[in-house]
mmCIF file of C-alpha atoms and ligand atoms in Angstrom:
data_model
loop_
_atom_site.group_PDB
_atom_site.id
_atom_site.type_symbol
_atom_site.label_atom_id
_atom_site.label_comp_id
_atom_site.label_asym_id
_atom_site.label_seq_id
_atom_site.Cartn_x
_atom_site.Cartn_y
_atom_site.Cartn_z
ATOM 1 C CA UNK A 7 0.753 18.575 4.612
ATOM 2 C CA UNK A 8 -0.111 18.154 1.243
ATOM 3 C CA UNK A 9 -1.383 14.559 -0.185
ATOM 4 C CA UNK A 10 -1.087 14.744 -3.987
ATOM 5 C CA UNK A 11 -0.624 12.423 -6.880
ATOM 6 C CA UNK A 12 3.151 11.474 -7.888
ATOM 7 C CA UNK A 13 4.846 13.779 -10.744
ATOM 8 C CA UNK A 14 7.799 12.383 -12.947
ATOM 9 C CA UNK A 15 10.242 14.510 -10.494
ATOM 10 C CA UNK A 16 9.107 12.753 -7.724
ATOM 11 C CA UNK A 17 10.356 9.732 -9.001
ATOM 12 C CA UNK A 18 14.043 9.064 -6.956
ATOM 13 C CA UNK A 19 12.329 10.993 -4.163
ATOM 14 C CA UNK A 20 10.002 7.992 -3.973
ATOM 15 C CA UNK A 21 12.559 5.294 -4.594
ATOM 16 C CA UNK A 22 14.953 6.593 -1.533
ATOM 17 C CA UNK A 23 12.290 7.353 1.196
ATOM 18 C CA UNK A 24 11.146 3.778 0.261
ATOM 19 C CA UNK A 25 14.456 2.270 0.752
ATOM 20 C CA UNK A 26 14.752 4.262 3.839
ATOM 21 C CA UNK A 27 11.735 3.766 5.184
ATOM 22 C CA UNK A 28 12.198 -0.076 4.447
ATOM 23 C CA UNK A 29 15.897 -0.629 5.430
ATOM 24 C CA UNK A 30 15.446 -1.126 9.390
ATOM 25 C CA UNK A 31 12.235 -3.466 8.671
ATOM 26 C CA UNK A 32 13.019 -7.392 9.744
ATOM 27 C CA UNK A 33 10.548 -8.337 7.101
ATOM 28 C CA UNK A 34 11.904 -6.357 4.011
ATOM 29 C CA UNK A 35 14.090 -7.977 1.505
ATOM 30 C CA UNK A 36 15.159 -4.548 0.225
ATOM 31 C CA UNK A 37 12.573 -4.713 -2.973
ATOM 32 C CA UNK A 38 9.908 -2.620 -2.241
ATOM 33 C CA UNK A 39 12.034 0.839 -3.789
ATOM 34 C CA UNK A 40 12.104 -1.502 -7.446
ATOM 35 C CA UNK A 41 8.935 -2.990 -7.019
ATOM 36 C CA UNK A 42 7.614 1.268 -7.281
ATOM 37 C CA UNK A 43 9.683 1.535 -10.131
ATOM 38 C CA UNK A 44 8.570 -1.824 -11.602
ATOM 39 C CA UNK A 45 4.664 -1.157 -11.177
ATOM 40 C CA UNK A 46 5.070 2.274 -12.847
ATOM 41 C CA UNK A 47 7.091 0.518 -16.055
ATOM 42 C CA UNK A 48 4.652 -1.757 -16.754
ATOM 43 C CA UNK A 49 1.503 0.519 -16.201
ATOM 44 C CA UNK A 50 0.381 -1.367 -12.981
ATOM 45 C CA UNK A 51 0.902 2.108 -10.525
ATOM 46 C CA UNK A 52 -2.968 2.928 -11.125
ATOM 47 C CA UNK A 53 -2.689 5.344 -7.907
ATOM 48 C CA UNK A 54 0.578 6.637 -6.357
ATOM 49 C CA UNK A 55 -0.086 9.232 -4.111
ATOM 50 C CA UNK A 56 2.833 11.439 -2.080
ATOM 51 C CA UNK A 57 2.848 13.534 0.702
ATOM 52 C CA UNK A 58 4.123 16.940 1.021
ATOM 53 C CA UNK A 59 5.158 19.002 3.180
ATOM 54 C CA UNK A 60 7.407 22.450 2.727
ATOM 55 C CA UNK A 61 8.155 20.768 -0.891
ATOM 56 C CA UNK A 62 10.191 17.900 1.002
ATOM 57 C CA UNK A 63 8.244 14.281 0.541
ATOM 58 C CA UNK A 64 7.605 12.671 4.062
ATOM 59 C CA UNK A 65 5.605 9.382 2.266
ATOM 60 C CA UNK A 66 3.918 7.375 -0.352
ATOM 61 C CA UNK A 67 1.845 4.796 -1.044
ATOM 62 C CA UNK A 68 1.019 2.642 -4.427
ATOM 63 C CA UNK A 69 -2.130 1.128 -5.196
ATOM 64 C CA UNK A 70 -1.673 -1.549 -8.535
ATOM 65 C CA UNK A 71 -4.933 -4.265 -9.453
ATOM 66 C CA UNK A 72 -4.254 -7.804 -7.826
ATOM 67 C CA UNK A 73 -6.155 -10.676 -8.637
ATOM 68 C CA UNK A 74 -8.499 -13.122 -6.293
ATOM 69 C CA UNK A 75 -8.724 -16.565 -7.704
ATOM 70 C CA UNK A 76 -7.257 -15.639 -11.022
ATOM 71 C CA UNK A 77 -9.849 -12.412 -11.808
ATOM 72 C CA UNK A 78 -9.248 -8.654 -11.450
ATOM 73 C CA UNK A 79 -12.985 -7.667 -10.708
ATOM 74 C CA UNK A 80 -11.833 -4.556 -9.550
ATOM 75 C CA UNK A 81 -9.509 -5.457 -6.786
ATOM 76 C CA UNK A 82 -6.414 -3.618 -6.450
ATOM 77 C CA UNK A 83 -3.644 -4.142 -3.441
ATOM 78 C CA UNK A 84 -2.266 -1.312 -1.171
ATOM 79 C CA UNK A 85 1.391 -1.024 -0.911
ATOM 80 C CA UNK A 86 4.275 -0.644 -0.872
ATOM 81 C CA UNK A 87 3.710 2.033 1.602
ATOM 82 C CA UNK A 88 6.567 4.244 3.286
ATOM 83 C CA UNK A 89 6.912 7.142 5.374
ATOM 84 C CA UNK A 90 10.240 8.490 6.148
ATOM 85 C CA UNK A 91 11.396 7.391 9.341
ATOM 86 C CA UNK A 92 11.706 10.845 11.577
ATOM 87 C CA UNK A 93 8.187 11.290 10.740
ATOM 88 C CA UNK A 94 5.928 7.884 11.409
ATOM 89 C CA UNK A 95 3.070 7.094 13.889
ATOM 90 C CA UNK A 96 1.989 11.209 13.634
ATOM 91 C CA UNK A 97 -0.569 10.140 10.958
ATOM 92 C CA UNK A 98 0.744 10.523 7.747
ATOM 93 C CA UNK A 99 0.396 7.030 7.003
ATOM 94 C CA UNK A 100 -2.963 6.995 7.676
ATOM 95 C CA UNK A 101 -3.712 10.242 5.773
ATOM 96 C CA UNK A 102 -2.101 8.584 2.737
ATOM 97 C CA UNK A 103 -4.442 5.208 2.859
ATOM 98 C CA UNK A 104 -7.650 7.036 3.345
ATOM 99 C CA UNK A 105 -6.634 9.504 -0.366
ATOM 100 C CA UNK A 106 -6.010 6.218 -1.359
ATOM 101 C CA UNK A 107 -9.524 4.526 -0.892
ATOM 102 C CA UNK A 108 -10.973 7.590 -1.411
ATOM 103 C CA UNK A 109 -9.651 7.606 -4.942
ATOM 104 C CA UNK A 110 -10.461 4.200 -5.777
ATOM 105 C CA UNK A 111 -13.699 4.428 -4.454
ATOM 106 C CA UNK A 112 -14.784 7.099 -6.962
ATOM 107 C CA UNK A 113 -13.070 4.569 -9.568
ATOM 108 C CA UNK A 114 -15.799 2.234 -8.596
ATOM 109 C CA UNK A 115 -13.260 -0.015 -7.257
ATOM 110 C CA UNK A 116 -14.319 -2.941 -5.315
ATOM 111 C CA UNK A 117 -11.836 -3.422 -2.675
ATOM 112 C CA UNK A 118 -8.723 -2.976 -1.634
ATOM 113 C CA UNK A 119 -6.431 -5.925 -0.115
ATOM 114 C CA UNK A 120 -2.990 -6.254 1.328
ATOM 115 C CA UNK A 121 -0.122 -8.147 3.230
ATOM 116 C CA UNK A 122 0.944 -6.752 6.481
ATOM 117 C CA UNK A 123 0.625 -5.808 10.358
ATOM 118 C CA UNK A 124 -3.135 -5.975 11.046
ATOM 119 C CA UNK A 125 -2.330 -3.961 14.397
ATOM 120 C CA UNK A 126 -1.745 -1.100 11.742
ATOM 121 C CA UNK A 127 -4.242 -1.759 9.086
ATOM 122 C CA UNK A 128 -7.059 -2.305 11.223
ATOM 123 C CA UNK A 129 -6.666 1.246 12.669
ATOM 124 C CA UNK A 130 -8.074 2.266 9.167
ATOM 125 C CA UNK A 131 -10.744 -0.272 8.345
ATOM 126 C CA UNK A 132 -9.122 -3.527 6.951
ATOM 127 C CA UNK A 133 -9.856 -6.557 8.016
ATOM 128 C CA UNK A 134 -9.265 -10.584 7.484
ATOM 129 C CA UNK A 135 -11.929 -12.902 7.746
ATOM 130 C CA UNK A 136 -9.364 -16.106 6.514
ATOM 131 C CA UNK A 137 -11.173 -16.137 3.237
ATOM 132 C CA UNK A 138 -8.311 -14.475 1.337
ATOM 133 C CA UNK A 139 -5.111 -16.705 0.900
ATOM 134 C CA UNK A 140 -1.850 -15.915 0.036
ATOM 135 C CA UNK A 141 1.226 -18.157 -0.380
ATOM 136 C CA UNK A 142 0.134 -20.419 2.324
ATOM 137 C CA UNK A 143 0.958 -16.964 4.805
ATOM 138 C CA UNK A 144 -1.273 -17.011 7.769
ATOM 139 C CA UNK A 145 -4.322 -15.611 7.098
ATOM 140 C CA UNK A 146 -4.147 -12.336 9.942
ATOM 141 C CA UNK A 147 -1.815 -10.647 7.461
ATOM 142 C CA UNK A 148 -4.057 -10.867 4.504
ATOM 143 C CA UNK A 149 -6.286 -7.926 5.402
ATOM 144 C CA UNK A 150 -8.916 -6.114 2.635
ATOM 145 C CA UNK A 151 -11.782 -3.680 2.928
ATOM 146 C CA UNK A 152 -14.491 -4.340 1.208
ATOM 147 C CA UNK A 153 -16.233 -0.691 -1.076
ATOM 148 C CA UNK A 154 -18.788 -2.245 -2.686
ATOM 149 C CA UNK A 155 -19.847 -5.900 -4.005
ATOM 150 C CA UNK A 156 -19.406 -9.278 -2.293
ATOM 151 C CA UNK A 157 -16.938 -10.299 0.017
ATOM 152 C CA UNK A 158 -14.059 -11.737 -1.128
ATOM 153 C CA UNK A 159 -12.125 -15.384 -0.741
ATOM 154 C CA UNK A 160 -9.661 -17.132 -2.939
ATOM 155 C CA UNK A 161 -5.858 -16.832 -3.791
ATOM 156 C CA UNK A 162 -4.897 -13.164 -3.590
ATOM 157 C CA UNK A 163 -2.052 -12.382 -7.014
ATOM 158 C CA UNK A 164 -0.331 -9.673 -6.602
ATOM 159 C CA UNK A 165 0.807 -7.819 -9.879
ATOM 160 C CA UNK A 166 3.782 -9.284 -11.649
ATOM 161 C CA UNK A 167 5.972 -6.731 -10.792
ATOM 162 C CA UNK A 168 5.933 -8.176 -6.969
ATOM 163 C CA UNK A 169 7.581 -10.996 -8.489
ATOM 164 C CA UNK A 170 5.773 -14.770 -8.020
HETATM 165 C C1 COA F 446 3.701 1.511 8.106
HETATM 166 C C2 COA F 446 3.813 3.014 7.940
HETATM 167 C C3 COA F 446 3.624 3.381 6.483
HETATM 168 C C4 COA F 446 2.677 3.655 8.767
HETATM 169 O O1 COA F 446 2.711 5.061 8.566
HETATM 170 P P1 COA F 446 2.649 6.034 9.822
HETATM 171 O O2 COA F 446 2.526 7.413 9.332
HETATM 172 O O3 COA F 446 3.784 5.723 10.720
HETATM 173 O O4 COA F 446 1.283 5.550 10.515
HETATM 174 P P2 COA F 446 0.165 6.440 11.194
HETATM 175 O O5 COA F 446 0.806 7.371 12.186
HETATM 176 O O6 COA F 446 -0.706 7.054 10.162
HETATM 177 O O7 COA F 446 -0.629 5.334 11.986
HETATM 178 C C5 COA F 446 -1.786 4.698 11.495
HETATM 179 C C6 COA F 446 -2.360 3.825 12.588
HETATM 180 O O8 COA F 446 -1.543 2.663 12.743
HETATM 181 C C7 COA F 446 -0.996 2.607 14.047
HETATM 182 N N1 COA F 446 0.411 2.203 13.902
HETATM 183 C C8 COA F 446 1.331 2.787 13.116
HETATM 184 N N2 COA F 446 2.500 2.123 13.189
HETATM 185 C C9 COA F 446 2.287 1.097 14.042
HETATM 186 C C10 COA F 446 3.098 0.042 14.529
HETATM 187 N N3 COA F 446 4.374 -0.092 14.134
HETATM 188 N N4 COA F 446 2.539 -0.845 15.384
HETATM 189 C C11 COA F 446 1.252 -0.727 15.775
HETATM 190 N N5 COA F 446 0.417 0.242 15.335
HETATM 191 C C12 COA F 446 0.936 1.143 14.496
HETATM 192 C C13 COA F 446 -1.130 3.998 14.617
HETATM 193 O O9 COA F 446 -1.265 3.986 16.028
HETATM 194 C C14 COA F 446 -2.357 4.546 13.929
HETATM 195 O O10 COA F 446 -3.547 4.154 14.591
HETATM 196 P P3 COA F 446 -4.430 5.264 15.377
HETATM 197 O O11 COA F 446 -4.659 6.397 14.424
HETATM 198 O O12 COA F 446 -5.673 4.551 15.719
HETATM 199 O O13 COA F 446 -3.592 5.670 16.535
HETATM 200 C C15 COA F 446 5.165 3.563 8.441
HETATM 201 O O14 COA F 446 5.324 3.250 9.803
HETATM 202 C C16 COA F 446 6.367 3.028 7.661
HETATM 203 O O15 COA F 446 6.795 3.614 6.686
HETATM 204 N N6 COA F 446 6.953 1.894 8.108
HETATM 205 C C17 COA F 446 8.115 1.323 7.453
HETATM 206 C C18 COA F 446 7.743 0.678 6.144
HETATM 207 C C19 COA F 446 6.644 -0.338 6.340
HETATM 208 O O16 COA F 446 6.675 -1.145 7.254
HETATM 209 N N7 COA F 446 5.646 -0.294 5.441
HETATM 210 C C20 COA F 446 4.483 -1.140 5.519
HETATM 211 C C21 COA F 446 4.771 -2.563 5.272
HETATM 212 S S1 COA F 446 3.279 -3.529 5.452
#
Protein backbone atom coordinates (compact mmCIF):
# COMPACT_ATOMS: atom_id res chain seq x y z
CA UNK A 1 0.00 0.00 0.00
CA UNK A 2 1.02 3.15 -1.13
CA UNK A 3 0.37 6.51 1.08
CA UNK A 4 0.82 9.47 -1.29
CA UNK A 5 -0.35 13.00 -1.63
CA UNK A 6 -3.83 13.61 -3.56
CA UNK A 7 -3.53 14.37 -7.52
CA UNK A 8 -6.38 16.36 -9.38
CA UNK A 9 -7.64 12.73 -10.69
CA UNK A 10 -8.09 11.63 -7.43
CA UNK A 11 -10.55 14.06 -6.84
CA UNK A 12 -14.28 12.03 -7.22
CA UNK A 13 -12.27 9.03 -6.03
CA UNK A 14 -11.99 10.95 -2.76
CA UNK A 15 -15.46 12.42 -2.70
CA UNK A 16 -17.23 8.74 -3.12
CA UNK A 17 -15.05 6.61 -0.70
CA UNK A 18 -15.88 9.53 1.70
CA UNK A 19 -19.51 9.30 1.20
CA UNK A 20 -19.17 5.64 1.46
CA UNK A 21 -17.15 5.39 4.11
CA UNK A 22 -19.49 7.98 5.95
CA UNK A 23 -23.01 6.75 4.90
CA UNK A 24 -23.53 3.86 7.64
CA UNK A 25 -22.02 6.34 10.45
CA UNK A 26 -24.95 7.43 13.17
CA UNK A 27 -23.00 10.58 13.62
CA UNK A 28 -22.56 11.78 9.92
CA UNK A 29 -24.84 14.28 8.44
CA UNK A 30 -23.68 13.27 4.95
CA UNK A 31 -21.12 16.48 4.66
CA UNK A 32 -17.90 15.27 5.11
CA UNK A 33 -17.55 14.26 0.90
CA UNK A 34 -18.29 18.51 0.36
CA UNK A 35 -16.54 19.58 3.23
CA UNK A 36 -13.11 17.75 1.03
CA UNK A 37 -14.23 19.54 -1.81
CA UNK A 38 -14.88 22.77 0.14
CA UNK A 39 -11.36 22.82 2.01
CA UNK A 40 -9.58 22.26 -1.35
CA UNK A 41 -11.69 25.44 -3.05
CA UNK A 42 -10.79 27.72 -0.67
CA UNK A 43 -7.04 26.65 -0.18
CA UNK A 44 -7.64 25.25 3.40
CA UNK A 45 -6.59 21.26 2.23
CA UNK A 46 -2.85 22.06 3.41
CA UNK A 47 -2.29 18.06 3.48
CA UNK A 48 -4.55 15.46 1.77
CA UNK A 49 -2.95 12.35 1.68
CA UNK A 50 -4.50 8.93 -0.17
CA UNK A 51 -3.83 5.52 0.00
CA UNK A 52 -3.10 3.17 -2.70
CA UNK A 53 -3.19 0.09 -3.39
CA UNK A 54 -3.12 -1.84 -7.05
CA UNK A 55 -4.07 1.89 -8.35
CA UNK A 56 -7.60 1.49 -6.53
CA UNK A 57 -7.86 4.20 -3.41
CA UNK A 58 -8.76 2.31 -0.09
CA UNK A 59 -8.59 5.94 2.10
CA UNK A 60 -7.86 9.50 2.84
CA UNK A 61 -7.43 11.86 5.22
CA UNK A 62 -7.37 15.95 5.19
CA UNK A 63 -5.46 18.01 7.40
CA UNK A 64 -6.75 22.10 7.05
CA UNK A 65 -5.37 24.95 10.02
CA UNK A 66 -8.09 25.40 12.85
CA UNK A 67 -7.94 27.98 15.26
CA UNK A 68 -7.69 27.83 19.37
CA UNK A 69 -9.13 30.89 20.94
CA UNK A 70 -9.32 32.83 17.74
CA UNK A 71 -5.31 32.23 16.59
CA UNK A 72 -3.84 29.79 14.04
CA UNK A 73 -0.34 29.38 15.78
CA UNK A 74 0.20 26.53 13.79
CA UNK A 75 -2.65 24.30 14.68
CA UNK A 76 -4.27 22.43 12.04
CA UNK A 77 -7.32 19.71 12.58
CA UNK A 78 -7.30 16.05 11.27
CA UNK A 79 -10.21 14.98 9.30
CA UNK A 80 -12.40 14.18 7.56
CA UNK A 81 -10.88 10.82 7.49
CA UNK A 82 -12.32 7.69 5.48
CA UNK A 83 -11.38 4.35 4.57
CA UNK A 84 -13.53 2.34 2.37
CA UNK A 85 -15.58 0.09 4.23
CA UNK A 86 -14.33 -3.66 3.07
CA UNK A 87 -11.05 -2.53 4.17
CA UNK A 88 -11.12 -0.80 7.94
CA UNK A 89 -9.57 -1.85 11.32
CA UNK A 90 -6.42 -3.66 9.09
CA UNK A 91 -4.46 -0.39 9.65
CA UNK A 92 -4.83 1.78 6.94
CA UNK A 93 -6.30 4.34 8.98
CA UNK A 94 -3.65 4.46 11.14
CA UNK A 95 -0.98 4.41 8.38
CA UNK A 96 -2.72 7.48 6.93
CA UNK A 97 -2.62 9.66 10.42
CA UNK A 98 0.94 8.90 11.19
CA UNK A 99 2.02 10.41 7.02
CA UNK A 100 -0.11 12.87 8.27
CA UNK A 101 1.81 14.09 11.47
CA UNK A 102 4.74 13.14 9.97
CA UNK A 103 4.22 15.77 7.31
CA UNK A 104 3.18 18.44 9.48
CA UNK A 105 5.78 17.87 11.77
CA UNK A 106 8.51 18.69 9.23
CA UNK A 107 6.14 21.86 8.53
CA UNK A 108 6.99 22.85 12.02
CA UNK A 109 3.47 22.48 12.87
CA UNK A 110 2.46 22.67 16.39
CA UNK A 111 -0.28 20.28 16.85
CA UNK A 112 -2.78 18.59 15.50
CA UNK A 113 -6.50 18.49 17.03
CA UNK A 114 -9.76 16.82 16.23
CA UNK A 115 -13.45 15.72 16.99
CA UNK A 116 -14.10 12.10 17.32
CA UNK A 117 -13.94 8.48 19.01
CA UNK A 118 -11.03 8.73 21.48
CA UNK A 119 -11.14 4.74 21.60
CA UNK A 120 -9.66 5.26 17.98
CA UNK A 121 -7.53 8.28 18.25
CA UNK A 122 -5.83 7.37 21.27
CA UNK A 123 -4.47 4.19 19.56
CA UNK A 124 -2.20 6.78 17.71
CA UNK A 125 -1.23 9.34 20.31
CA UNK A 126 -4.11 11.93 20.79
CA UNK A 127 -5.30 12.83 23.73
CA UNK A 128 -7.87 15.33 25.73
CA UNK A 129 -6.96 16.88 28.78
CA UNK A 130 -10.61 19.12 28.82
CA UNK A 131 -8.61 22.17 27.99
CA UNK A 132 -9.78 22.28 24.36
CA UNK A 133 -13.56 23.22 23.87
CA UNK A 134 -15.70 22.87 21.17
CA UNK A 135 -19.39 23.82 20.77
CA UNK A 136 -20.13 23.04 24.30
CA UNK A 137 -19.34 18.98 22.99
CA UNK A 138 -17.99 17.01 25.83
CA UNK A 139 -14.61 17.40 26.16
CA UNK A 140 -13.44 13.26 25.52
CA UNK A 141 -14.07 13.93 21.83
CA UNK A 142 -11.86 16.91 21.52
CA UNK A 143 -8.58 15.02 21.29
CA UNK A 144 -4.98 16.82 19.98
CA UNK A 145 -1.35 15.82 20.08
CA UNK A 146 0.81 18.11 20.98
CA UNK A 147 4.58 18.35 18.28
CA UNK A 148 6.11 21.01 19.75
CA UNK A 149 5.23 24.27 21.94
CA UNK A 150 2.77 24.60 24.84
CA UNK A 151 -0.19 22.78 25.47
CA UNK A 152 -3.16 23.94 24.25
CA UNK A 153 -6.79 25.21 25.81
CA UNK A 154 -9.42 27.48 24.43
CA UNK A 155 -12.27 27.27 21.76
CA UNK A 156 -11.12 24.94 18.99
CA UNK A 157 -12.51 26.77 15.10
CA UNK A 158 -12.54 24.64 12.67
CA UNK A 159 -11.96 26.10 9.06
CA UNK A 160 -14.93 27.77 7.47
CA UNK A 161 -15.51 25.26 5.13
CA UNK A 162 -16.86 22.92 8.20
CA UNK A 163 -19.50 25.36 8.32
CA UNK A 164 -20.11 27.37 11.97
C1 LIG B 1 -12.19 5.77 11.41
C2 LIG B 1 -11.44 5.08 10.29
C3 LIG B 1 -10.86 6.11 9.35
C4 LIG B 1 -10.29 4.27 10.93
O1 LIG B 1 -9.53 3.67 9.89
P1 LIG B 1 -9.15 2.13 9.99
O2 LIG B 1 -8.23 1.81 8.89
O3 LIG B 1 -10.40 1.34 10.08
O4 LIG B 1 -8.39 2.09 11.40
P2 LIG B 1 -7.09 1.27 11.79
O5 LIG B 1 -7.28 -0.17 11.40
O6 LIG B 1 -5.88 1.95 11.28
O7 LIG B 1 -7.16 1.37 13.36
C5 LIG B 1 -6.47 2.34 14.11
C6 LIG B 1 -6.64 2.03 15.58
O8 LIG B 1 -7.96 2.37 15.99
C7 LIG B 1 -8.65 1.23 16.45
N1 LIG B 1 -10.01 1.29 15.89
C8 LIG B 1 -10.33 1.44 14.60
N2 LIG B 1 -11.67 1.51 14.45
C9 LIG B 1 -12.18 1.41 15.70
C10 LIG B 1 -13.50 1.42 16.22
N3 LIG B 1 -14.56 1.57 15.42
N4 LIG B 1 -13.65 1.31 17.56
C11 LIG B 1 -12.58 1.17 18.38
N5 LIG B 1 -11.30 1.17 17.95
C12 LIG B 1 -11.11 1.27 16.63
C13 LIG B 1 -7.88 0.03 15.94
O9 LIG B 1 -8.00 -1.09 16.79
C14 LIG B 1 -6.46 0.54 15.85
O10 LIG B 1 -5.79 0.44 17.10
P3 LIG B 1 -4.59 -0.63 17.28
O11 LIG B 1 -3.64 -0.42 16.14
O12 LIG B 1 -4.00 -0.28 18.58
O13 LIG B 1 -5.25 -1.96 17.21
C15 LIG B 1 -12.34 4.11 9.50
O14 LIG B 1 -12.86 3.13 10.37
C16 LIG B 1 -13.50 4.80 8.78
O15 LIG B 1 -13.39 5.20 7.64
N6 LIG B 1 -14.67 4.93 9.45
C17 LIG B 1 -15.84 5.55 8.85
C18 LIG B 1 -15.67 7.04 8.74
C19 LIG B 1 -15.34 7.65 10.09
O16 LIG B 1 -15.94 7.33 11.09
N7 LIG B 1 -14.34 8.55 10.09
C20 LIG B 1 -13.85 9.17 11.29
C21 LIG B 1 -14.81 10.09 11.92
S1 LIG B 1 -14.13 10.75 13.43
Amino acid sequence: MLIRHETPGDVDAIHDLTWAAFKPMPFSDDTEADIIRALRAAGDLTISLVAEESSKILGHVAFSPVMINGAHNGWFGLGPISVVPERQRQGIGKALIAKGLALLNERGANGCALIGNPDIYSRVGFESDGRLTYQGLDTRYIQRLVLRGPIPSGALQFAPAFGP
